[in-house]
Coordinates of N, CA and C in Angstrom, one line a residue:
Chain A
G112 N 105.7 108.4 121.1 CA 104.5 108.8 120.4 C 103.2 108.2 121.0
A113 N 102.1 108.6 120.5 CA 100.8 108.2 121.1 C 100.6 106.7 120.7
V114 N 99.9 106.0 121.6 CA 99.5 104.6 121.4 C 98.0 104.6 121.2
V115 N 97.6 103.9 120.1 CA 96.2 103.9 119.7 C 95.8 102.4 119.5
S116 N 94.7 102.1 120.1 CA 94.2 100.8 119.9 C 92.8 100.8 119.2
Q117 N 92.5 99.7 118.6 CA 91.2 99.5 117.9 C 90.7 98.2 118.2
H118 N 89.3 98.2 118.3 CA 88.7 96.9 118.6 C 87.3 96.8 117.8
P119 N 87.0 95.8 117.2 CA 87.8 94.5 117.0 C 88.8 94.7 115.9
S120 N 89.8 93.7 115.9 CA 90.8 93.8 114.8 C 90.2 93.2 113.5
R121 N 89.2 92.3 113.7 CA 88.6 91.6 112.5 C 87.2 91.3 112.8
V122 N 86.3 91.6 111.9 CA 84.9 91.2 112.1 C 84.3 90.8 110.8
I123 N 83.5 89.7 110.9 CA 82.8 89.2 109.7 C 81.3 89.3 110.1
C124 N 80.5 89.9 109.2 CA 79.1 90.0 109.6 C 78.2 89.7 108.3
K125 N 76.9 89.6 108.6 CA 76.0 89.3 107.5 C 75.5 90.7 106.9
S126 N 75.2 90.7 105.7 CA 74.7 91.9 105.1 C 73.4 92.4 105.8
G127 N 73.4 93.7 106.0 CA 72.2 94.3 106.7 C 72.4 94.5 108.2
T128 N 73.5 94.0 108.8 CA 73.7 94.2 110.2 C 74.6 95.4 110.4
S129 N 74.7 95.9 111.6 CA 75.5 97.0 111.9 C 76.7 96.6 112.7
V130 N 77.8 97.3 112.5 CA 79.1 96.9 113.1 C 79.7 98.2 113.8
K131 N 80.1 98.0 115.0 CA 80.7 99.2 115.7 C 82.2 98.9 115.9
I132 N 83.0 99.9 115.6 CA 84.5 99.8 115.7 C 84.9 100.9 116.7
E133 N 85.7 100.5 117.7 CA 86.2 101.4 118.7 C 87.6 101.8 118.5
C134 N 87.9 103.1 118.7 CA 89.3 103.6 118.6 C 89.6 104.3 119.9
R135 N 90.7 103.9 120.5 CA 91.1 104.5 121.8 C 92.5 105.0 121.7
S136 N 92.7 106.2 122.3 CA 94.1 106.7 122.5 C 94.4 106.4 123.9
L137 N 95.5 105.6 124.1 CA 95.8 105.0 125.4 C 96.6 105.9 126.3
D138 N 97.3 106.9 125.7 CA 98.2 107.7 126.5 C 98.2 109.2 126.1
F139 N 97.1 109.5 125.4 CA 97.1 110.9 124.9 C 95.6 111.3 124.7
Q140 N 95.3 112.6 125.1 CA 93.9 113.1 124.9 C 93.9 114.0 123.7
A141 N 92.9 113.8 122.8 CA 92.8 114.6 121.6 C 91.4 115.0 121.4
T142 N 91.2 116.3 121.0 CA 89.8 116.7 120.7 C 89.5 116.3 119.2
T143 N 90.5 116.0 118.5 CA 90.2 115.6 117.1 C 90.9 114.3 116.7
M144 N 90.2 113.4 116.0 CA 90.8 112.2 115.5 C 90.2 111.9 114.1
F145 N 90.8 111.0 113.4 CA 90.4 110.7 112.0 C 90.1 109.3 111.8
W146 N 89.2 109.1 110.9 CA 88.8 107.7 110.4 C 89.2 107.6 108.9
Y147 N 89.9 106.5 108.6 CA 90.2 106.2 107.2 C 89.7 104.9 106.8
R148 N 89.6 104.7 105.5 CA 89.3 103.4 104.9 C 90.3 103.1 103.8
Q149 N 90.6 101.8 103.8 CA 91.6 101.3 102.8 C 91.1 100.1 102.1
F150 N 90.9 100.2 100.8 CA 90.6 99.0 100.0 C 91.9 98.3 99.6
P151 N 91.8 97.0 99.2 CA 93.0 96.2 98.9 C 93.8 96.9 97.8
K152 N 95.1 96.9 98.0 CA 96.0 97.5 97.0 C 95.9 99.0 96.8
Q153 N 95.2 99.7 97.7 CA 95.0 101.1 97.5 C 95.5 101.8 98.7
S154 N 95.5 103.1 98.6 CA 96.0 104.0 99.7 C 94.9 104.2 100.7
L155 N 95.2 104.9 101.8 CA 94.2 105.3 102.8 C 93.4 106.5 102.3
M156 N 92.1 106.4 102.5 CA 91.3 107.5 102.1 C 90.6 108.1 103.4
L157 N 90.7 109.4 103.6 CA 90.1 110.0 104.8 C 88.6 109.9 104.6
M158 N 87.9 109.4 105.6 CA 86.4 109.3 105.6 C 85.8 110.5 106.4
A159 N 86.4 110.8 107.6 CA 85.7 111.8 108.4 C 86.7 112.2 109.5
T160 N 86.4 113.4 110.0 CA 87.2 114.0 111.1 C 86.2 114.0 112.3
S161 N 86.6 113.4 113.4 CA 85.8 113.2 114.6 C 86.2 114.3 115.6
N162 N 85.2 115.1 116.0 CA 85.5 116.1 117.0 C 84.8 115.8 118.3
E163 N 85.6 115.8 119.4 CA 85.0 115.5 120.7 C 83.9 116.6 121.1
G164 N 82.8 116.0 121.4 CA 81.7 116.9 121.8 C 80.9 117.6 120.7
S165 N 81.2 117.3 119.5 CA 80.5 117.9 118.4 C 80.3 116.9 117.2
K166 N 79.6 117.3 116.2 CA 79.4 116.4 115.1 C 80.6 116.2 114.3
A167 N 80.7 115.0 113.7 CA 81.9 114.7 112.8 C 81.7 115.5 111.5
T168 N 82.9 115.7 110.9 CA 82.9 116.3 109.5 C 83.3 115.2 108.5
Y169 N 82.4 115.0 107.6 CA 82.6 113.9 106.6 C 83.2 114.4 105.3
E170 N 84.0 113.6 104.7 CA 84.5 113.9 103.4 C 83.5 113.7 102.3
Q171 N 83.7 114.4 101.2 CA 82.7 114.2 100.1 C 82.6 112.8 99.7
G172 N 81.4 112.4 99.5 CA 81.1 111.0 99.0 C 80.9 110.0 100.2
V173 N 81.1 110.4 101.4 CA 81.0 109.5 102.5 C 79.6 109.8 103.2
E174 N 78.8 108.8 103.3 CA 77.4 109.0 103.8 C 77.4 109.0 105.3
K175 N 77.0 110.2 105.9 CA 77.1 110.3 107.3 C 76.0 109.4 108.0
D176 N 74.9 109.1 107.3 CA 73.9 108.3 108.0 C 74.3 106.8 107.9
K177 N 75.3 106.5 107.1 CA 75.7 105.1 107.0 C 76.9 104.8 108.0
F178 N 77.8 105.8 108.1 CA 79.0 105.7 108.9 C 78.8 106.7 110.1
L179 N 78.3 106.2 111.2 CA 78.0 107.0 112.3 C 79.2 107.1 113.2
I180 N 79.6 108.3 113.5 CA 80.8 108.6 114.3 C 80.4 109.2 115.6
N181 N 80.9 108.7 116.7 CA 80.6 109.3 118.0 C 82.0 109.4 118.7
H182 N 82.3 110.7 119.1 CA 83.5 111.0 119.8 C 83.1 111.4 121.2
A183 N 82.9 110.4 122.0 CA 82.3 110.6 123.3 C 83.2 111.2 124.4
S184 N 84.5 111.0 124.2 CA 85.5 111.5 125.1 C 86.8 111.8 124.4
L185 N 87.8 112.3 125.1 CA 89.0 112.7 124.5 C 89.9 111.5 124.2
T186 N 89.5 110.3 124.6 CA 90.3 109.1 124.3 C 89.5 108.0 123.6
L187 N 88.2 108.3 123.3 CA 87.5 107.2 122.6 C 86.6 107.8 121.5
S188 N 86.7 107.2 120.3 CA 85.8 107.5 119.2 C 85.3 106.2 118.6
T189 N 84.1 106.1 118.2 CA 83.5 104.9 117.6 C 83.0 105.2 116.2
L190 N 83.1 104.2 115.4 CA 82.6 104.3 114.0 C 81.6 103.1 113.9
T191 N 80.4 103.4 113.6 CA 79.4 102.4 113.3 C 79.0 102.3 111.9
V192 N 79.2 101.2 111.3 CA 78.8 101.0 109.9 C 77.4 100.4 110.0
T193 N 76.4 101.2 109.5 CA 75.0 100.7 109.7 C 74.6 100.0 108.4
S194 N 73.8 99.0 108.6 CA 73.2 98.2 107.5 C 74.3 97.9 106.5
A195 N 75.3 97.2 107.0 CA 76.5 96.9 106.1 C 76.2 96.1 104.9
H196 N 76.9 96.3 103.8 CA 76.7 95.6 102.6 C 78.1 95.1 102.2
P197 N 78.2 94.1 101.3 CA 79.5 93.6 100.9 C 80.5 94.7 100.4
E198 N 79.9 95.8 99.7 CA 80.8 96.8 99.3 C 81.4 97.7 100.4
D199 N 80.9 97.5 101.6 CA 81.5 98.2 102.8 C 82.7 97.4 103.3
S200 N 82.9 96.2 102.8 CA 84.1 95.4 103.3 C 85.4 96.2 103.0
S201 N 86.2 96.4 104.0 CA 87.4 97.2 103.8 C 88.2 97.1 105.1
F202 N 89.3 97.8 105.1 CA 90.1 98.0 106.3 C 89.9 99.4 106.8
Y203 N 89.4 99.5 108.1 CA 89.1 100.8 108.7 C 90.2 101.1 109.7
I204 N 90.8 102.3 109.6 CA 91.9 102.7 110.5 C 91.6 104.1 111.1
C205 N 91.9 104.2 112.4 CA 91.7 105.5 113.0 C 93.1 106.1 113.3
S206 N 93.1 107.4 113.5 CA 94.4 108.0 113.9 C 94.1 109.2 114.9
Y207 N 95.1 109.4 115.7 CA 95.1 110.6 116.6 C 96.3 111.4 116.3
P208 N 96.2 112.7 116.2 CA 97.3 113.6 116.1 C 97.8 114.0 117.5
D209 N 99.1 114.1 117.7 CA 99.7 114.6 118.9 C 99.7 116.1 118.9
R210 N 100.4 116.7 119.9 CA 100.3 118.1 120.0 C 101.0 118.9 118.9
V211 N 101.9 118.3 118.2 CA 102.6 118.9 117.1 C 101.9 118.5 115.7
G212 N 101.0 117.6 115.8 CA 100.3 117.2 114.6 C 100.8 115.9 114.0
E213 N 101.7 115.3 114.6 CA 102.1 114.0 114.1 C 101.0 113.0 114.4
Q214 N 100.7 112.2 113.3 CA 99.6 111.3 113.4 C 100.1 109.9 113.9
F215 N 99.3 109.3 114.7 CA 99.5 107.9 115.2 C 98.3 107.1 114.9
F216 N 98.5 105.9 114.3 CA 97.4 105.1 113.8 C 97.2 103.9 114.7
G217 N 95.9 103.5 114.7 CA 95.5 102.3 115.3 C 95.9 101.1 114.4
P218 N 95.8 99.9 114.9 CA 96.2 98.7 114.1 C 95.2 98.3 113.0
G219 N 94.0 99.0 113.0 CA 93.1 98.8 111.9 C 92.1 97.7 112.3
T220 N 90.9 97.7 111.6 CA 89.9 96.7 111.7 C 89.5 96.3 110.3
R221 N 89.6 94.9 110.1 CA 89.3 94.4 108.8 C 87.8 93.9 108.9
L222 N 87.0 94.6 108.1 CA 85.6 94.2 108.0 C 85.2 93.5 106.8
T223 N 84.6 92.3 107.0 CA 84.1 91.5 105.8 C 82.6 91.4 106.0
V224 N 81.9 91.8 105.0 CA 80.4 91.7 105.0 C 80.0 90.6 104.0
L225 N 79.3 89.6 104.5 CA 78.9 88.5 103.6 C 77.6 88.7 102.9
Chain B
G87 N 92.0 120.3 96.1 CA 92.9 120.0 97.3 C 94.3 119.6 96.9
I88 N 95.1 119.4 97.9 CA 96.5 119.1 97.6 C 96.6 117.7 97.0
Q89 N 97.5 117.5 96.1 CA 97.8 116.3 95.4 C 99.1 115.7 95.9
V90 N 99.2 114.4 96.2 CA 100.4 113.8 96.6 C 100.7 112.7 95.7
E91 N 102.0 112.7 95.1 CA 102.4 111.6 94.2 C 103.6 110.9 94.8
Q92 N 103.7 109.6 94.6 CA 104.9 108.9 95.0 C 105.4 108.1 93.9
S93 N 106.8 107.9 93.9 CA 107.4 107.1 92.9 C 108.6 106.4 93.5
P94 N 108.9 105.2 93.0 CA 108.2 104.5 92.0 C 106.9 103.8 92.7
P95 N 106.0 103.4 91.9 CA 104.8 102.7 92.5 C 105.2 101.3 93.0
D96 N 106.1 100.6 92.4 CA 106.6 99.3 92.8 C 108.1 99.3 92.7
L97 N 108.7 98.5 93.6 CA 110.2 98.4 93.6 C 110.5 97.0 94.2
I98 N 111.4 96.4 93.4 CA 112.0 95.1 93.9 C 113.5 95.2 94.1
L99 N 113.9 94.9 95.3 CA 115.3 95.0 95.6 C 115.9 93.7 96.0
Q100 N 117.2 93.5 95.7 CA 118.0 92.4 96.3 C 118.4 92.9 97.7
E101 N 118.3 91.9 98.6 CA 118.7 92.2 100.0 C 120.1 92.8 100.0
G102 N 120.3 93.9 100.8 CA 121.5 94.6 100.8 C 121.6 95.8 99.9
A103 N 120.7 96.0 99.0 CA 120.7 97.1 98.1 C 120.2 98.4 98.8
N104 N 120.5 99.5 98.2 CA 119.9 100.8 98.7 C 118.8 101.3 97.7
S105 N 118.0 102.1 98.2 CA 116.9 102.7 97.4 C 116.5 104.1 97.9
T106 N 115.9 104.8 97.0 CA 115.3 106.1 97.3 C 113.9 106.2 96.8
L107 N 113.0 106.5 97.7 CA 111.6 106.7 97.4 C 111.3 108.2 97.4
R108 N 110.4 108.6 96.5 CA 110.2 110.0 96.4 C 108.7 110.3 96.6
C109 N 108.4 111.5 97.2 CA 107.1 112.0 97.4 C 107.0 113.5 96.9
N110 N 106.1 113.7 96.0 CA 105.9 115.1 95.5 C 104.5 115.6 96.0
F111 N 104.4 116.8 96.3 CA 103.1 117.4 96.7 C 102.9 118.7 96.0
S112 N 101.7 119.0 95.8 CA 101.3 120.1 94.9 C 101.1 121.5 95.6
D113 N 101.1 121.5 97.0 CA 100.9 122.7 97.7 C 101.8 122.8 98.9
S114 N 101.9 123.9 99.5 CA 102.7 124.0 100.7 C 102.0 123.2 101.9
V115 N 102.9 122.6 102.7 CA 102.4 121.7 103.7 C 102.9 122.2 105.1
N116 N 102.1 121.8 106.1 CA 102.6 122.1 107.5 C 103.3 120.9 108.0
N117 N 102.9 119.7 107.7 CA 103.5 118.5 108.2 C 103.7 117.5 107.1
L118 N 104.6 116.6 107.2 CA 104.8 115.5 106.3 C 105.3 114.3 107.1
Q119 N 104.8 113.2 106.8 CA 105.2 112.0 107.5 C 105.4 110.9 106.5
W120 N 106.3 110.0 106.9 CA 106.6 108.7 106.1 C 106.1 107.6 107.0
F121 N 105.4 106.6 106.4 CA 104.9 105.5 107.1 C 105.3 104.2 106.4
H122 N 105.5 103.1 107.1 CA 105.6 101.8 106.6 C 104.4 101.0 107.0
Q123 N 103.7 100.5 106.0 CA 102.6 99.6 106.3 C 103.0 98.1 106.2
N124 N 103.0 97.4 107.3 CA 103.5 96.1 107.3 C 102.4 95.1 106.7
P125 N 102.7 93.9 106.5 CA 101.8 92.9 105.9 C 100.5 92.8 106.7
W126 N 100.4 93.1 108.0 CA 99.2 93.0 108.8 C 98.4 94.3 108.7
G127 N 98.9 95.3 108.0 CA 98.1 96.5 107.9 C 98.5 97.6 108.8
Q128 N 99.3 97.3 109.8 CA 99.7 98.4 110.8 C 100.6 99.4 110.1
L129 N 100.3 100.7 110.4 CA 101.1 101.8 109.9 C 102.1 102.1 111.0
I130 N 103.3 102.1 110.6 CA 104.4 102.4 111.5 C 105.0 103.7 111.1
N131 N 105.1 104.6 112.1 CA 105.7 105.9 111.9 C 107.2 105.8 111.7
L132 N 107.6 106.3 110.5 CA 109.0 106.3 110.2 C 109.6 107.7 110.5
F133 N 109.1 108.7 109.9 CA 109.6 110.1 110.1 C 108.4 111.1 110.1
Y134 N 108.6 112.0 111.0 CA 107.8 113.2 111.0 C 108.7 114.3 110.5
I135 N 108.6 114.8 109.3 CA 109.6 115.6 108.7 C 109.1 116.7 107.8
P136 N 108.5 117.8 108.3 CA 108.0 118.8 107.5 C 109.1 119.6 106.7
S137 N 110.3 119.5 107.2 CA 111.4 120.1 106.5 C 112.7 119.5 107.1
G138 N 113.8 119.6 106.3 CA 115.1 119.2 106.8 C 115.4 117.7 106.6
T139 N 116.4 117.2 107.3 CA 116.8 115.8 107.1 C 116.9 115.2 108.5
K140 N 116.4 113.9 108.5 CA 116.5 113.1 109.7 C 117.0 111.7 109.4
Q141 N 117.6 111.1 110.4 CA 118.1 109.7 110.2 C 117.7 108.8 111.3
N142 N 117.4 107.6 111.0 CA 117.1 106.6 112.0 C 117.6 105.3 111.6
G143 N 118.8 104.9 112.0 CA 119.4 103.7 111.6 C 119.7 103.6 110.1
R144 N 119.1 102.6 109.5 CA 119.3 102.5 108.0 C 118.4 103.4 107.2
L145 N 117.5 104.1 107.8 CA 116.6 104.9 107.1 C 116.9 106.4 107.3
S146 N 116.7 107.2 106.3 CA 116.9 108.6 106.5 C 115.8 109.3 105.5
A147 N 115.5 110.5 105.8 CA 114.5 111.2 105.0 C 115.0 112.7 104.9
T148 N 114.6 113.3 103.8 CA 114.9 114.7 103.5 C 113.6 115.3 102.9
T149 N 113.2 116.4 103.4 CA 112.1 117.2 102.9 C 112.6 118.6 102.5
V150 N 112.4 118.9 101.2 CA 112.7 120.2 100.7 C 111.3 120.9 100.5
A151 N 110.9 121.6 101.5 CA 109.5 122.1 101.4 C 109.3 123.2 100.3
T152 N 110.3 124.0 100.1 CA 110.2 125.0 99.1 C 110.1 124.4 97.7
E153 N 110.6 123.2 97.5 CA 110.5 122.6 96.2 C 109.4 121.5 96.2
R154 N 108.8 121.3 97.3 CA 107.6 120.4 97.4 C 107.9 119.0 97.1
Y155 N 108.9 118.5 97.8 CA 109.2 117.0 97.7 C 109.9 116.5 98.9
S156 N 109.8 115.2 99.1 CA 110.5 114.6 100.2 C 111.1 113.2 99.6
L157 N 112.2 112.8 100.2 CA 112.8 111.6 99.8 C 113.0 110.7 101.0
L158 N 112.8 109.4 100.8 CA 113.1 108.4 101.9 C 114.2 107.5 101.4
Y159 N 115.3 107.4 102.1 CA 116.4 106.6 101.7 C 116.4 105.3 102.6
I160 N 116.5 104.2 101.9 CA 116.7 102.9 102.7 C 118.0 102.3 102.2
S161 N 118.9 102.1 103.2 CA 120.2 101.6 102.9 C 120.3 100.1 103.4
S162 N 121.1 99.4 102.8 CA 121.3 97.9 103.2 C 120.0 97.3 103.5
S163 N 119.1 97.2 102.5 CA 117.8 96.7 102.7 C 117.7 95.3 103.2
Q164 N 116.7 95.0 104.0 CA 116.5 93.7 104.5 C 115.1 93.2 104.1
T165 N 114.9 91.9 104.2 CA 113.6 91.4 103.8 C 112.4 92.0 104.6
T166 N 112.8 92.3 105.9 CA 111.7 92.9 106.8 C 111.4 94.3 106.4
D167 N 112.1 94.9 105.4 CA 111.7 96.2 104.9 C 110.6 96.1 103.9
S168 N 110.2 94.9 103.5 CA 109.1 94.8 102.5 C 107.8 95.3 103.1
G169 N 107.0 95.8 102.2 CA 105.7 96.4 102.5 C 105.5 97.6 101.7
V170 N 104.5 98.4 102.1 CA 104.1 99.6 101.4 C 104.6 100.8 102.2
Y171 N 105.2 101.8 101.5 CA 105.7 103.0 102.1 C 104.8 104.2 101.7
F172 N 104.2 104.9 102.6 CA 103.3 106.0 102.3 C 103.9 107.3 102.8
C173 N 103.7 108.3 102.0 CA 104.0 109.7 102.4 C 102.6 110.3 102.7
A174 N 102.5 111.1 103.7 CA 101.2 111.7 104.0 C 101.5 113.2 104.5
V175 N 100.7 114.1 104.0 CA 100.9 115.5 104.3 C 99.6 116.2 104.9
N176 N 99.9 117.2 105.6 CA 98.8 118.2 106.0 C 99.1 119.4 105.2
S177 N 98.1 119.9 104.4 CA 98.3 121.1 103.7 C 98.1 122.3 104.6
Q178 N 98.7 123.4 104.1 CA 98.5 124.6 104.9 C 97.1 125.2 104.8
T179 N 96.4 124.8 103.8 CA 95.0 125.3 103.6 C 94.0 124.4 104.3
S180 N 94.3 123.1 104.5 CA 93.4 122.2 105.2 C 94.2 121.6 106.3
Y181 N 94.5 122.3 107.3 CA 95.5 122.0 108.3 C 95.3 120.7 109.0
D182 N 94.0 120.4 109.3 CA 93.7 119.2 110.1 C 93.7 117.9 109.2
K183 N 93.6 118.0 107.9 CA 93.4 116.8 107.1 C 94.7 116.3 106.7
V184 N 94.9 115.0 106.9 CA 96.1 114.3 106.4 C 95.8 113.5 105.1
I185 N 96.5 113.9 104.1 CA 96.2 113.3 102.8 C 97.4 112.3 102.4
F186 N 97.1 111.1 102.1 CA 98.1 110.1 101.8 C 98.4 110.1 100.3
G187 N 99.6 109.8 100.0 CA 100.0 109.4 98.6 C 99.6 108.0 98.3
P188 N 99.8 107.6 97.1 CA 99.4 106.3 96.6 C 100.2 105.1 97.1
G189 N 101.4 105.5 97.6 CA 102.3 104.5 98.2 C 103.3 103.9 97.2
T190 N 104.4 103.4 97.8 CA 105.4 102.6 97.0 C 105.4 101.2 97.6
S191 N 105.2 100.2 96.8 CA 105.2 98.8 97.3 C 106.6 98.3 97.1
L192 N 107.3 97.9 98.2 CA 108.7 97.5 98.2 C 108.7 96.0 98.5
S193 N 109.4 95.2 97.7 CA 109.7 93.8 97.9 C 111.2 93.7 98.0
V194 N 111.7 93.2 99.1 CA 113.1 92.9 99.2 C 113.3 91.4 99.2
I195 N 114.1 90.9 98.2 CA 114.2 89.5 98.1 C 115.6 89.0 98.5
P196 N 115.7 87.8 99.1 CA 117.0 87.4 99.6 C 118.0 87.0 98.5

């Protein structure tokens, strides 16, 4: 299956700063990938669908100006949390689907906003 | 949109015991996957099983698409099986979107 990496694995930042999270597919190219958010003791919630070369599609309730997604190539997508606040603290995970639609997930990024 | 339910929400097993986890979904699906989330948060692919039965070691899964459910069987459980098990589906109406169930939290005690 596809191998997906994320960087950084953990980040602590001050309120008001912006944080960029990278998601790379190491052995597979995909025009579409997904960003999820997971709060403690909860399931994964889809935030947005990232499309290579075009604008991302955001789920209802997710602010596109706050969570900036850039899918610059078939193997790299970035999520930038702008002007982060404590309520944005969460576990952010990306995924790539392979040719048959099986999803492969990155190891996640744990964001803590002080 | 499609609704995904999982049962039980929590499960405690003695090491060596067997268990069955269930996933119900409210609409027809194209894909269904089972994942194990380990204590570090990594999602590990267990099965890609839109229909039929698959086995991998002590784990097996069955999806009955016409009745909109899937089962994950864990036999001879080990402490390393502890974690959260998620079922995730792609509905036929929202093909690209993967929707997760709420998960089953499993604790295997020695």
